[in-house]
Structure formats: structure tokens, C-alpha cells
PDB file of C-alpha atoms in Angstrom:
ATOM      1  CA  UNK A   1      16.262  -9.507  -4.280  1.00 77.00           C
ATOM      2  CA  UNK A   2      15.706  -5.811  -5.675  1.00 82.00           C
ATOM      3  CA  UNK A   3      13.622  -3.468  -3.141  1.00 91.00           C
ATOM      4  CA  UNK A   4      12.513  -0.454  -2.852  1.00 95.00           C
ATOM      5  CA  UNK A   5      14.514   1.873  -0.525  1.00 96.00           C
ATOM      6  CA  UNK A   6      13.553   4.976   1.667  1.00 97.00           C
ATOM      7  CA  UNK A   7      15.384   7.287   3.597  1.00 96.00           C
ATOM      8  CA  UNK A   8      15.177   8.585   6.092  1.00 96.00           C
ATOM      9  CA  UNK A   9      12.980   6.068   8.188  1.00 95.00           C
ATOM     10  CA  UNK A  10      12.411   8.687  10.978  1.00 97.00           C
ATOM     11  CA  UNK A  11      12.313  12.547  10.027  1.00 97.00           C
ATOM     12  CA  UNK A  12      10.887  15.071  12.701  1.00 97.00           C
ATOM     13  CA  UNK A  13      10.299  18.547  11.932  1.00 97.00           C
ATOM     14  CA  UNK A  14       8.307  21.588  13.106  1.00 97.00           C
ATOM     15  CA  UNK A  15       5.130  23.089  11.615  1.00 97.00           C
ATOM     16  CA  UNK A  16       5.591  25.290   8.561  1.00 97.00           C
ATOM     17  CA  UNK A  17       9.015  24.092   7.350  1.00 97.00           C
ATOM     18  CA  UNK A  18       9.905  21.896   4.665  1.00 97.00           C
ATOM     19  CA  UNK A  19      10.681  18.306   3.822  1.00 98.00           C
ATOM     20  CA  UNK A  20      11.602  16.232   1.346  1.00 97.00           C
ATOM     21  CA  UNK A  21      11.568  12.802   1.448  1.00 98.00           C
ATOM     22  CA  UNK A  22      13.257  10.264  -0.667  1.00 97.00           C
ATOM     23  CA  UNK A  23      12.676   7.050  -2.006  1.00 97.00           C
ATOM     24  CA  UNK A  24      14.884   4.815  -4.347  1.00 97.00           C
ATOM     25  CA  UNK A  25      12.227   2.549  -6.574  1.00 95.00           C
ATOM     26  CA  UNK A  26      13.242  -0.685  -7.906  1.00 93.00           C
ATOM     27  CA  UNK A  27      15.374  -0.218 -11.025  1.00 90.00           C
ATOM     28  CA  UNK A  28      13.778  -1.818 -13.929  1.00 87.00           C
ATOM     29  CA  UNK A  29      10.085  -0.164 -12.514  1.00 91.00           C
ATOM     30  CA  UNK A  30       8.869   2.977 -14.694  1.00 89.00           C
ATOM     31  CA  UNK A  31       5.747   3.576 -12.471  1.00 90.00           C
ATOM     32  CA  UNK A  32       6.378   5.216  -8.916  1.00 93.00           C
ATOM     33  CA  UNK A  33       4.102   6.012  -6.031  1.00 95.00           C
ATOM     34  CA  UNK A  34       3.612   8.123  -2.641  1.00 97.00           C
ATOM     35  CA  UNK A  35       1.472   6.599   0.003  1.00 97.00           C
ATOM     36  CA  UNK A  36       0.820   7.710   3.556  1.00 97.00           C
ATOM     37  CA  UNK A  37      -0.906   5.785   6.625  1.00 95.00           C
ATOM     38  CA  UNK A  38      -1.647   7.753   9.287  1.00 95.00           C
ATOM     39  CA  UNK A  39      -1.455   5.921  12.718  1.00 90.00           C
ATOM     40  CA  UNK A  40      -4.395   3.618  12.987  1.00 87.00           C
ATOM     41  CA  UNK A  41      -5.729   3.961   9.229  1.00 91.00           C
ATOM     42  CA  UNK A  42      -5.926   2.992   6.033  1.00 93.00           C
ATOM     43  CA  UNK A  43      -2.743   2.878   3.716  1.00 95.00           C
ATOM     44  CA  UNK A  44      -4.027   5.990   1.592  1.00 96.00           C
ATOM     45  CA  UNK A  45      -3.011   6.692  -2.467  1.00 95.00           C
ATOM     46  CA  UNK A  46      -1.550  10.449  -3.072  1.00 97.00           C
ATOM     47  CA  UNK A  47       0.065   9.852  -6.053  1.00 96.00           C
ATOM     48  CA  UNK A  48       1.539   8.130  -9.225  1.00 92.00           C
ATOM     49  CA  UNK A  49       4.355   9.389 -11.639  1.00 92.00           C
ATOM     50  CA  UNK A  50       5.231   7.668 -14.958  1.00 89.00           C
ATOM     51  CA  UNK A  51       7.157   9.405 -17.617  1.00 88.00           C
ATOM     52  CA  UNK A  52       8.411  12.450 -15.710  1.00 91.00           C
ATOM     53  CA  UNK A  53       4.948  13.305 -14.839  1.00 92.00           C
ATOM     54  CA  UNK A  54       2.061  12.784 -12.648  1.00 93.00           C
ATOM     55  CA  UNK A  55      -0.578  10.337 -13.524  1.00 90.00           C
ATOM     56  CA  UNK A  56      -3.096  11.023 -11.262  1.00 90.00           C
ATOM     57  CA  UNK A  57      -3.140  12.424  -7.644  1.00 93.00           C
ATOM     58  CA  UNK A  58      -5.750  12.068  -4.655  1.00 94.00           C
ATOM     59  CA  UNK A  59      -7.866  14.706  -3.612  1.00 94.00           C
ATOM     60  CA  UNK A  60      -4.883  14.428  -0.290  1.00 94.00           C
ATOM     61  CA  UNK A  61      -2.153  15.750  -2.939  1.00 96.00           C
ATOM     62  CA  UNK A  62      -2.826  19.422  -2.742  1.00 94.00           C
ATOM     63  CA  UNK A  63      -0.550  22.305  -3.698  1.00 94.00           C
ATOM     64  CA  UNK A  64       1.791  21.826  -0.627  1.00 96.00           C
ATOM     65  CA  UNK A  65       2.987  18.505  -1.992  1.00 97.00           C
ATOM     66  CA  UNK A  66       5.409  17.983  -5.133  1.00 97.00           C
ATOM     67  CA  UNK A  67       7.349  14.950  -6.717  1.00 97.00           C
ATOM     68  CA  UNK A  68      10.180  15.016  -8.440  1.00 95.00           C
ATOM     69  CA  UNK A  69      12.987  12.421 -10.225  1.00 92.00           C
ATOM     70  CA  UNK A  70      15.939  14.221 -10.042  1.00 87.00           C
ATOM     71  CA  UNK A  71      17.662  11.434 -11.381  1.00 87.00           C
ATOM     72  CA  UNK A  72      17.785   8.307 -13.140  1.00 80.00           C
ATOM     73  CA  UNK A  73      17.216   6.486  -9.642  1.00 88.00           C
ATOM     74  CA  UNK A  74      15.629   8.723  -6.714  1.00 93.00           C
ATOM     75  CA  UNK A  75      12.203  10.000  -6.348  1.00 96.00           C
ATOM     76  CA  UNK A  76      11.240  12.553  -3.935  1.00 97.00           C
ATOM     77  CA  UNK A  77       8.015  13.961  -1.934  1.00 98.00           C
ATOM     78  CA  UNK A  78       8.387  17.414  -0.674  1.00 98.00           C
ATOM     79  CA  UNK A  79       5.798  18.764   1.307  1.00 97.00           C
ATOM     80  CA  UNK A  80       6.513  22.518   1.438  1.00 96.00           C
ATOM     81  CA  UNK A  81       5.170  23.865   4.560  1.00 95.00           C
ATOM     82  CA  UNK A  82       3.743  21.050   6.801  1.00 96.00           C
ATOM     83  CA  UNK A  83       1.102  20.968   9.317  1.00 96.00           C
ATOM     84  CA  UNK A  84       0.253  18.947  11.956  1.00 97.00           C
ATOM     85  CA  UNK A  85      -1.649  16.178  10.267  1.00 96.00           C
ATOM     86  CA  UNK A  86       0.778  15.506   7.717  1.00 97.00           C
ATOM     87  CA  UNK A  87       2.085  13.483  10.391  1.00 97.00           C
ATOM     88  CA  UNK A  88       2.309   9.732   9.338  1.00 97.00           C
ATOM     89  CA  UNK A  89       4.078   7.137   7.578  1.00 96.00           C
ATOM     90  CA  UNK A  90       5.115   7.814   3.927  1.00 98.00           C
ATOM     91  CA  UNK A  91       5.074   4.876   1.937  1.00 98.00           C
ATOM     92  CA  UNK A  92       7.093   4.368  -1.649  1.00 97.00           C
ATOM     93  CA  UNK A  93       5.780   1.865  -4.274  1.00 95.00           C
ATOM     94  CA  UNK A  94       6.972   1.184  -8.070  1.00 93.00           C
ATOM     95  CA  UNK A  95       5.608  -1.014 -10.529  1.00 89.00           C
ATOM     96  CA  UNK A  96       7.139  -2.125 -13.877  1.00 86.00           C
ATOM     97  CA  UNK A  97       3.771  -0.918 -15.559  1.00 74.00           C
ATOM     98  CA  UNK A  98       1.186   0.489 -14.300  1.00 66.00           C
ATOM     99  CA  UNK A  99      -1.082   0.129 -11.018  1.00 55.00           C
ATOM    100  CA  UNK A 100      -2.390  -2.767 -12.361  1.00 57.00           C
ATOM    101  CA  UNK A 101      -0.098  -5.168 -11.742  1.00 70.00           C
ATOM    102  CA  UNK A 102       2.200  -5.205  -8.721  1.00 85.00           C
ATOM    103  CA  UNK A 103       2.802  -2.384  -6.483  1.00 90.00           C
ATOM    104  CA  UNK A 104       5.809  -2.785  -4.221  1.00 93.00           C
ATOM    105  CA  UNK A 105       6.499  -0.982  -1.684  1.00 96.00           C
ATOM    106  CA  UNK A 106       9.548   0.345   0.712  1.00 96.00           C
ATOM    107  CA  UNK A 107       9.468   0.526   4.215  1.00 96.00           C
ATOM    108  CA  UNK A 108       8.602   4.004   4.796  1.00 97.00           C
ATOM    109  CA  UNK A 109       9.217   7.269   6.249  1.00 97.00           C
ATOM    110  CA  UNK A 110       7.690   8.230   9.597  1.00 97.00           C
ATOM    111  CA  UNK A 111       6.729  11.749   9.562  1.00 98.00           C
ATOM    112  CA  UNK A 112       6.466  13.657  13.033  1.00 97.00           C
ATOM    113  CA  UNK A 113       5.107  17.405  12.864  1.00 97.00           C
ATOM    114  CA  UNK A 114       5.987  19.171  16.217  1.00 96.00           C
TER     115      UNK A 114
ATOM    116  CA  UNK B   1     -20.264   2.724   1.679  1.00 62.00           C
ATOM    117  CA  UNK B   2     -16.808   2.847   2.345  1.00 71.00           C
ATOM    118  CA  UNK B   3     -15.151   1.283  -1.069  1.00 89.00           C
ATOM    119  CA  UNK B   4     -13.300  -1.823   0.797  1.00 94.00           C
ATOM    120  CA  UNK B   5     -14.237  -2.713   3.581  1.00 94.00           C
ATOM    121  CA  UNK B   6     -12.301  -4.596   6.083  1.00 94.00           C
ATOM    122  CA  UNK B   7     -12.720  -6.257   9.610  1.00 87.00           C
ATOM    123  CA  UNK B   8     -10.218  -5.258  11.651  1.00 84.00           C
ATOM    124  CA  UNK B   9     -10.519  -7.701  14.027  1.00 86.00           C
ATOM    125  CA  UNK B  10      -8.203  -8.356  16.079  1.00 93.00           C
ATOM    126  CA  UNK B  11      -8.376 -12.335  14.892  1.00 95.00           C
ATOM    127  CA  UNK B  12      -6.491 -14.898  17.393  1.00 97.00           C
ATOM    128  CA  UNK B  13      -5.680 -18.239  16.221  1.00 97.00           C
ATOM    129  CA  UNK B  14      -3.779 -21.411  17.554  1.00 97.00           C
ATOM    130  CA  UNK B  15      -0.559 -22.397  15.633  1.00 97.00           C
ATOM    131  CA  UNK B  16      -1.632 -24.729  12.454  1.00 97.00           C
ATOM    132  CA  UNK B  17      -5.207 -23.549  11.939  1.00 97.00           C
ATOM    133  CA  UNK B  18      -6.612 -22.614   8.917  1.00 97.00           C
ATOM    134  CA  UNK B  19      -6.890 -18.501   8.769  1.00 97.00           C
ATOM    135  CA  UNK B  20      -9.380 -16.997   6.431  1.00 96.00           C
ATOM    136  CA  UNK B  21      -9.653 -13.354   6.216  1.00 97.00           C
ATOM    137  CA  UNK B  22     -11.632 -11.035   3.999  1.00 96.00           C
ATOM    138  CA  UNK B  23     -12.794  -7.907   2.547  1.00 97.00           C
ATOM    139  CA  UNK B  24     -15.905  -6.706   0.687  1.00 97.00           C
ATOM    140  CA  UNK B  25     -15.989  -4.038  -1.919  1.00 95.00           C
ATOM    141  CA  UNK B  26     -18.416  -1.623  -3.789  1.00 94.00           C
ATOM    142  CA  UNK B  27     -17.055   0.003  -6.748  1.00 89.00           C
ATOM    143  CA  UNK B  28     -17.805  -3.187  -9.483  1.00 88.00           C
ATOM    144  CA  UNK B  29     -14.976  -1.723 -11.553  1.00 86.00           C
ATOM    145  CA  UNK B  30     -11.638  -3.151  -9.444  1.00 89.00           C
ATOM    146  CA  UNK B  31     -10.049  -5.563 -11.572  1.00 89.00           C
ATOM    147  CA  UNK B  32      -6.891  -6.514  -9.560  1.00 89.00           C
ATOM    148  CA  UNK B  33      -7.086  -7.729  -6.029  1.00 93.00           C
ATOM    149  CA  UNK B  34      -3.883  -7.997  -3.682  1.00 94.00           C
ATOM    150  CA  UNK B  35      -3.069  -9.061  -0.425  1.00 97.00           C
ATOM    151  CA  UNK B  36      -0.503  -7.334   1.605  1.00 97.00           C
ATOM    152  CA  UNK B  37       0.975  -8.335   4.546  1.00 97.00           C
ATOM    153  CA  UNK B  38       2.508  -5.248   6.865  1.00 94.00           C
ATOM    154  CA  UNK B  39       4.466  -5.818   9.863  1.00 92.00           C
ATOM    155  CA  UNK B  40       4.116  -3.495  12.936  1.00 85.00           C
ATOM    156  CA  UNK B  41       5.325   0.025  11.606  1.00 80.00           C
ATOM    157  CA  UNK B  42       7.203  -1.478   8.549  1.00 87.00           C
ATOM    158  CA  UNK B  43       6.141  -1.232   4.797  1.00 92.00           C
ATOM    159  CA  UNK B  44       3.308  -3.508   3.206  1.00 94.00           C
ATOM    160  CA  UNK B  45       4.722  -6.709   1.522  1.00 94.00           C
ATOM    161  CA  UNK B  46       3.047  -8.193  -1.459  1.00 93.00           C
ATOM    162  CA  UNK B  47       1.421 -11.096  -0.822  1.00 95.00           C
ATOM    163  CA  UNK B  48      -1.106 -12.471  -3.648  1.00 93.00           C
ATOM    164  CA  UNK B  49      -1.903 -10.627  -6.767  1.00 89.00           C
ATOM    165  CA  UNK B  50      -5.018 -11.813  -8.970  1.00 90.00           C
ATOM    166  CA  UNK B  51      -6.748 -10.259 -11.804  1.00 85.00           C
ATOM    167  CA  UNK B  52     -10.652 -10.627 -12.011  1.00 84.00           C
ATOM    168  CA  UNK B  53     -12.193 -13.756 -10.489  1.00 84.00           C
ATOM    169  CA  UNK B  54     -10.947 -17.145  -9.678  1.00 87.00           C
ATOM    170  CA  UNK B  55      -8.361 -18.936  -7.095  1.00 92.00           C
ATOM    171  CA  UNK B  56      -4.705 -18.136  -6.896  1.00 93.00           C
ATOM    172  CA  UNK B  57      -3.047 -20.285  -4.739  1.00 95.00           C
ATOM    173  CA  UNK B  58       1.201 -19.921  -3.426  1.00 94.00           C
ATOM    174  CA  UNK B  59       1.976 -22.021  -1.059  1.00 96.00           C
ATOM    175  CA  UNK B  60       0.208 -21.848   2.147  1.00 97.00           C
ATOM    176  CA  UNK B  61      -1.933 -18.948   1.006  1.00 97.00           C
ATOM    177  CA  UNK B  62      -4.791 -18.857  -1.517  1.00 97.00           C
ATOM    178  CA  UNK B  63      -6.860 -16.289  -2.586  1.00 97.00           C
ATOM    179  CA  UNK B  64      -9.965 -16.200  -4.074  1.00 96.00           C
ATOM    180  CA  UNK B  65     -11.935 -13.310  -5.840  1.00 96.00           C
ATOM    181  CA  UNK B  66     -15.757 -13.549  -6.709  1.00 94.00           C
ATOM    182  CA  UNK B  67     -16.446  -9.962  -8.554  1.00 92.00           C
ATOM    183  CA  UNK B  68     -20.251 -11.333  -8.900  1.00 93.00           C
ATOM    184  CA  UNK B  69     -20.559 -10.707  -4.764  1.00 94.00           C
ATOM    185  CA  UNK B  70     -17.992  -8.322  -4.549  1.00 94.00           C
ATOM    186  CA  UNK B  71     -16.049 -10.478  -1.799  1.00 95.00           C
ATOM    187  CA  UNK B  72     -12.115 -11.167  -2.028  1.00 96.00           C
ATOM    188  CA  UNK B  73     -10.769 -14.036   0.694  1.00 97.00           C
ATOM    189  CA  UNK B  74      -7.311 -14.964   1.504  1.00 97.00           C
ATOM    190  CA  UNK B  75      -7.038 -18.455   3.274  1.00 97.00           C
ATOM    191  CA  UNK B  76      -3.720 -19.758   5.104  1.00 97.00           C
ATOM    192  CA  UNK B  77      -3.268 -22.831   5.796  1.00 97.00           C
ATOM    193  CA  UNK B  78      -0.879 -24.256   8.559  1.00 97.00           C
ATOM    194  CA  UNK B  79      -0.485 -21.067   9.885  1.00 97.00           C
ATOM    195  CA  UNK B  80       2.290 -20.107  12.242  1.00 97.00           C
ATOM    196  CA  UNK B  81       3.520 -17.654  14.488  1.00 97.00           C
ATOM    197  CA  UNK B  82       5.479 -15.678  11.875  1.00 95.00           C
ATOM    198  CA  UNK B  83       2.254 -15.331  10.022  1.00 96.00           C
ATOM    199  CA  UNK B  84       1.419 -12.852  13.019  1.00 97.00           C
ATOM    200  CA  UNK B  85       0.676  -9.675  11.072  1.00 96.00           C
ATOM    201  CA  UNK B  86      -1.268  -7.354   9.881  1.00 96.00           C
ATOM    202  CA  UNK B  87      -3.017  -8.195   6.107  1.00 97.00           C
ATOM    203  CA  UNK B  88      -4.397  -5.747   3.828  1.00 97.00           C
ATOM    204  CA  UNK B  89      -6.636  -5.986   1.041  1.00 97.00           C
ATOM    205  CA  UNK B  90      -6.049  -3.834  -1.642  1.00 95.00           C
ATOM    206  CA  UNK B  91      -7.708  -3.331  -5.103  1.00 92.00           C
ATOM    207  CA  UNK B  92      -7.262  -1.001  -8.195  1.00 89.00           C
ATOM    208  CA  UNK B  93      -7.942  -1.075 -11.890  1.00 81.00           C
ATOM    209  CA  UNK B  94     -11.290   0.593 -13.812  1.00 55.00           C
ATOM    210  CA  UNK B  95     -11.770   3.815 -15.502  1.00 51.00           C
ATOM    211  CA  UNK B  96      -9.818   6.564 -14.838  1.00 56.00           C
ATOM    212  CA  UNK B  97      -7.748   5.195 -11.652  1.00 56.00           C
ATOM    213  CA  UNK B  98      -6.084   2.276 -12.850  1.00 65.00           C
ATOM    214  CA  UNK B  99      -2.863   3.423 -11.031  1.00 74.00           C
ATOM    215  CA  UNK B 100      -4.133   3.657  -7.110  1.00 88.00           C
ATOM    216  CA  UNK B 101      -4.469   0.958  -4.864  1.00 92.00           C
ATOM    217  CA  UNK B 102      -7.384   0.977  -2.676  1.00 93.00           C
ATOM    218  CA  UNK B 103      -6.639  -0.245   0.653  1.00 96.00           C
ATOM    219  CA  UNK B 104      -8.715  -1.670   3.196  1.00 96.00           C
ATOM    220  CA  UNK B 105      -8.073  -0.970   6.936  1.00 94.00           C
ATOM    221  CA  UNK B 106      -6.262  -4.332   7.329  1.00 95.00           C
ATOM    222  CA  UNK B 107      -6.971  -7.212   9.580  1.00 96.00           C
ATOM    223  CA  UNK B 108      -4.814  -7.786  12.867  1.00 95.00           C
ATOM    224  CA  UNK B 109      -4.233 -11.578  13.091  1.00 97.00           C
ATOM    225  CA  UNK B 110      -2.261 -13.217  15.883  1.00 97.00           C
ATOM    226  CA  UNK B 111      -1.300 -17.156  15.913  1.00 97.00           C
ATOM    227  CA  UNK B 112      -0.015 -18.630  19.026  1.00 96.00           C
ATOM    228  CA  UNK B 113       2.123 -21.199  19.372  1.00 95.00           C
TER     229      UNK B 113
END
């Protein structure tokens, strides 16, 4: 069964540098997504891409983040300088169309800001 | 008003019962409701998907949406220990945001054999 993949699962880095994290959606989905659930909350939108482009962002999705397909299979979240509260789990979704039908998701990327 | 609201319990049940969990919402224009389950520090897993109002049932789980009181249920019946998860509602559709899913906190639920 087709599923969305993540890598890495566990990334630790300090404050102020830079990381990318990468996600490979499902391969017949056109709609991809970036999630995050910090520890003890709510799973929490940030943003969708569709057509080389962003569709909408949260409020969360400021100018330190970016997305990117560099290819015809990976998408990638780069936060460029983190902080300390970026700390949490990223979560990568697709969707064959768009966020109104089924979102599904990969099993994540645990941030840790030192 | 938070926009979904959730209790988080956590909700302990025997092995077999019936489990119904659900969520409340405020923003009248979600049109598609989900249910996730999400293992401890793993990824959400789709569930139930259902578009407006009415009963969806797969299985041991049904869902039910009623957009008139704003009140989503999922309902599992036999339930067993590997139902021990957590469950999210989640909701999206309307306006300008049909892309995000709006989560709520997620329910703890526990069934002991």
C-alpha cells in the first residue's frame, strides 16, 4: 500500500542553523502539506502546495520557513534559522485533490532545537 | 471558542465495549469531517472521512456528522486493545481554507483486556 515517507524521523540541531526536512508524498497525489504538533498539542496546518506553489499558509508559516519540490517526487520544509519552539514533530500529508478529500499523512520528523 | 473542540480525556474502557468519542465545532462552514487515529509519537492514520451530514459506517467504526448542532461522533464497536490510541477529529472545507485540516486536541482512549 502507497505511503507517505519522511526522513529523517529524528533531526537535532542547535538554535540559529538550518534544516531541511524531507518528505516523499504518495505518487499519484498533486496536493502536499507541512504539519507540526508540538508535544502535548494540537496537530497544527502550516501549509499546502499544489502546482509548484503555495496555496495557502498559517499565520505559523512566517518568513523563516520555505517549501520546495525539487523533483518529481520529494518535498521539502526548510526552516532557515530555527529557534527554540520550532521544536516538534513535522508532519507530511498529500492528497490527490485538494484538502477536501483525504489527507494522508507520513510519520513525521521530530524536531529538537538545542 | 476554540474552532474544534475536543475532550481529551483520558477515556478507559474494558475490551468489547462500545467506545464513542466526540468533538464539537464552531465555524458552520467545515464540510468534511475525519477521524484520525495517531499512535504514541507516530503519524496520524486516516480513519473515517465524511462529507456534510449523515452516518458513515467501516467496519467496527461509524461516524456520524450533524452540521445542524455542530457535533461529529465516532462510535467503535467491539473494541480491543489495539484500538488503544489516540483519535483526532479533524475538519476542513469552506471559503477560503478548503486545503487545512483543523485538528482537535485528540482523545486518549485505553481498552483493557
Amino acid at each position: 500500500e502507497p505511503e507517505v515517507t519522511q526522513t529523517p524521523s529524528h533531526q537535532v540541531t542547535q538554535m540559529g542553523q538550518e534544516v531541511i526536512l524531507r518528505c516523499v508524498p504518495i505518487s499519484n497525489h498533486l496536493y502536499f502539506y507541512w504539519y507540526r504538533q508540538i508535544l502535548g498539542q494540537k496537530v497544527e496546518f502550516l501549509v499546502s502546495f499544489y502546482n509548484n506553489e503555495i496555496s495557502e499558509k498559517s499565520e505559523i508559516f512566517d518568513d523563516q520557513f520555505s517549501v520546495e519540490r525539487p523533483d518529481g517526487s520529494n518535498f521539502t520544509l526548510k526552516i532557515r534559522s530555527t529557534k527554540l519552539e520550532d521544536s516538534a514533530m513535522y508532519f507530511c500529508a498529500s492528497s490527490v485533490d485538494s484538502g477536501s478529500t483525504e489527507q494522508f499523512f507520513g510519520p513525521g520528523t521530530r524536531l529538537t532545537v538545542l | 471558542q476554540k474552532e474544534v473542540e475536543q475532550d481529551p480525556g483520558p477515556l478507559s474502557v474494558p475490551e468489547g465495549a462500545i467506545v464513542s468519542l466526540n468533538c464539537t465545532y464552531s465555524n458552520s462552514a467545515f464540510q468534511y469531517f475525519m477521524w484520525y487515529r495517531q499512535y504514541s509519537r507516530k503519524g496520524p492514520e486516516l480513519l473515517m472521512y465524511t462529507y456534510s451530514s449523515g452516518n458513515k459506517e467501516d467496519g467496527r467504526f461509524t461516524a456520524q456528522v450533524d452540521k445542524s448542532s455542530k457535533y461529529i461522533s465516532l462510535f467503535i464497536r467491539d473494541s480491543q486493545p489495539s484500538d488503544s490510541a489516540t483519535y483526532l477529529c479533524a475538519m476542513s472545507g469552506g471559503g477560503g481554507s478548503n486545503y487545512k485540516l483543523t485538528f482537535g486536541k485528540g482523545t486518549l482512549l485505553t481498552v483493557n483486556p
